[in-house]
Amino acid sequence: MTLFGIGFATPWLLLTLLALPILWLILRAVPPAPIRRMFPGVVLLLGLKDDDQVSDRTPWWLLLLRMLAVAAIIIGLAGPILNPQTDDIAANDGPLLLVMDASWASAASWRARTQALDGLLAQAARDDRRVALLKLTSPEPTTFQTADDLRTRLVGLTPEPWEPGEAQITRAVELLPEGDFDTYWMSDGLDHDGRETLLSALEDRGTVTVFQAGQSILGLAPARFEDGNIVLTALRAQSGAAREVTILAQGRDPAGNPAVLARATATFDADATTTETALALPSELRARINRFEIEGNRSAGATTLPDDSLRRREVALMAGREDREGLQLLSPLHYLEKALEPSADLLTGALMDMIPANPDVIALADVATVGAAEEEALLEWLDNGGILLRFAGPRLAASDISREAEDPLLPVRLRAGGRSVGGAMSWGEPKSLAEFGEDSPFFGLPVPADVTVTAQVMAQPDPALAERVIAQLTDGTPLVTRKAVGQGQIILFHVTANAEWSSLPLSGLFVQMLERLAIAAGSGATPSAEELAGTIWQPNLVLDAFGSLTDGSTLQGVTGEALVEAALGPDLRPGLYQSQDRALARNVLSTDETLTPASWPSDVTVEGLAQSEETPLAGWLLALSLALLLADIIASLFLSGRLSGPRATTAAGVVLAVLLMPAAPALAQSSDDLFALAATAEVTFAHVITGDEALDRTAQAGLVGLSETLFFRTSVEPADPVAVNLETDELAFFPFLYWPITPTQPTPSAEAYAKLNTYLRSGGMIMFDTRDADIARFGTGSPNGRKLQQLAAPLDIPPLEPLPQDHVLTRTFYLLQDFPGRHNSTDVWVEASPPDAELVEGMPFRNLNDNVTPVIIGGNDWAAAWAMDARGNPMFPIGSGYSGERQREIAYRFGVNLVMHVLTGNYKSDQVHVPALLDRLGN
């Protein structure tokens, strides 16, 4: 209910204001006038003055003061709210579905979106409406719940760095709740494929209202290198007036500190949606850039990452003989120059002059020997990460280099003289290339049938030869070999760099092989799926929706075809991917992509972003009523004549003490103290609130069952377990925290992660339970596993290992070999043992330190196995018959061992326990 622009949570209380006139009459009522009688003795009282005078009637202004105090109490209890949300949807009483695009385009205005969503949920809570949330970028099954429960999850609600694709929208349609409901759709402002299907399905269920920001969405296409300049293309979703944007080139300065290395201004013409600008930077500065972003726009779409296609390598070329005048095609360096000129800066000159320039690659074409000083300089350059590319030729074949012993600047030992096949003076046909093996960096490249070899230098048989061959002929002889030297590598093509010994330099395969070896940086265009076929790319750095870079080394690798063609999503995040020595960026926007604004049907209500923030007034009105009642007390004392002398001093002191008393903070502190006292009076276990009511009940029942088992079997007598909210509750009181994983639970805030890291560093233990060991193993192969990886990424977790058989958890109370819950998987991970923890001869286990593993990770659904009802009966079945109950018993024993490990550490690793344990093991 809204009255004079003020909403009320419980408007029926306002009806009590009608009783104020009656209260006024009651307070104004006086006793009937006394009967007058003449009494002569009254003459003796004439002239006397009474110190205590009482008015025969209450003054009208005092009555008004009391009426205002009562009115303030009534209105305050009615829950008044200034600027209440008055959406028509929120005014209904049916279920409400909140749909969010939650893409990168929402990131720039995410704070405003969550504030608007919080206001809507507040109104839904006042109307007692059930609500559900559906994110289109990561659709998961939804259930209607109270609005207050959903409001607690807003802190961890974040957008994703990709757009909802057609497949995800189709999945969202399949997951829509049954029955009728209204919809509040928070659009990111962009048009997406499949949106019409979802809108139609939602309109069939009820009214749809769209929430959409009015600001234009900005994006940045991948940077490209043209004519010696970096070309940057900025995009906007809606055309309009001319506008300037500033693009920043971020990187690291020579000291290694993050810095803005360059700025460029791009200007959108009137009604234009794209604009370009160029940066002319030296190669040294280009190599330091790690991202481009639009200034003042925090989103992954307004950020683009450079890769090898932008960075031009410096390649130094040197041949064993000078070019012969008029025979350019026979020059040893001609084909190398043609292959590398589009993508690299070429250097020529004497070897000792080029090494100080620190080129990325040094190519030696038929150079047999180098001087001692040159060799020493090359080896030092290789140790620092250089690539030495060598080609064979007549000089190398005729020399005695790397015959008896392997030359430091060659990857293999060579036979003298080489071999010739298919020539006028030899028998046989020219040899063709074999298909590249899976371990080769060239794997997946198609081998043209017309590429043949007529001569080559031969590698001598050697135990290390097989692992150094990365390309070979159909008869098994090596064509390309490679070995690592320090941080660099040496690569030898066993043919010439020109077409004298093979047709390889004449083919496109030659350029592709150089690209795979990270010698050529590519043409600047995104490679095709065919060019990347057979390669696996590991994420190195990935972008979140706000454009921040995070570590992606723990994510699964993707195939080269998927990296180029697949849509972005949970399994393919925007970021920088690595394969061998090559880096390739997958940005949010592609080179030819445009931003299309969302257009909604005329019958759909579209609201803007600007909404007034709700301000509760109940506290102010109740405080006003207390002030008015205090004023009433003072006025009453004054009218009665009691506010004078020592009484006045005492009354003033009482009034001042009341005014200065911090009532609300005291209550809050008292509440915190009660929570702390309840959690620390006895050993208390806790579980994390996930937002899934059924799962939270199971976790609570599981810890109750574990506590009961400990009470009857050990000296530990735990109190009732506690459900903790990571955002608001203190964690230091609990030695053990059980955290079941669901795909839909919110991500904690930065403040919550700070508390969690402090908890782990202070000796606390968290048990992460993905509960999916019956369908998936440890890792990201399931939705719960991927969610666990996302939740655990900001935590300070040490290196982990599968729980070893000699870990102290196997013997803290019971001697165990398995650690089952409702499922019985061996994938249980704990903190890795110290490197110096060695098994002493004659001892059954290693001598470990006194640390407690801060995390235990598994998927056996331990809480379901421990769970007991109020009568002490198991709540969930396990297996069948005796074997199932035996598994439950082992699960209880594992829980006991777990608590003992938390409370006592690794004391059972002390060697003093060896005789008793050996005796137990022997029995």
Short mmCIF file of C-alpha atoms in Angstrom, two decimals, residues 21 178 187 196 205 223 314 339 356 406 449 471 481 681 688 710 735 777 780 791 807 836 862 874 878 911 918:
data_model
loop_
_atom_site.label_atom_id
_atom_site.label_comp_id
_atom_site.label_asym_id
_atom_site.label_seq_id
_atom_site.Cartn_x
_atom_site.Cartn_y
_atom_site.Cartn_z
CA PRO A 21 -9.76 10.90 18.88
CA GLU A 178 5.54 -25.38 -13.99
CA SER A 187 18.01 -7.63 -20.15
CA GLU A 196 11.82 -14.76 -29.08
CA ARG A 205 2.80 -18.17 -18.20
CA ALA A 223 43.42 -5.69 -32.28
CA GLU A 314 62.44 -10.29 -34.43
CA ALA A 339 57.65 -16.64 -45.28
CA PRO A 356 73.24 -8.29 -28.60
CA GLU A 406 76.63 -34.23 -30.26
CA ALA A 449 51.15 -35.05 -51.64
CA ALA A 471 58.62 -34.68 -38.36
CA THR A 481 64.46 -32.62 -34.93
CA ALA A 681 30.55 -23.27 24.95
CA VAL A 688 27.68 -23.60 4.89
CA LEU A 710 31.04 -38.98 18.56
CA PRO A 735 36.95 -26.27 14.07
CA ARG A 777 35.47 -38.30 -10.65
CA THR A 780 35.55 -30.38 -13.66
CA LEU A 791 34.36 -21.37 -5.50
CA HIS A 807 47.92 -40.55 6.07
CA ASP A 836 60.96 -34.51 3.05
CA TRP A 862 29.14 -37.89 3.55
CA PRO A 874 19.28 -43.16 9.16
CA ILE A 878 22.97 -46.76 1.25
CA GLN A 911 56.74 -42.88 16.34
CA LEU A 918 51.87 -52.61 14.69
#
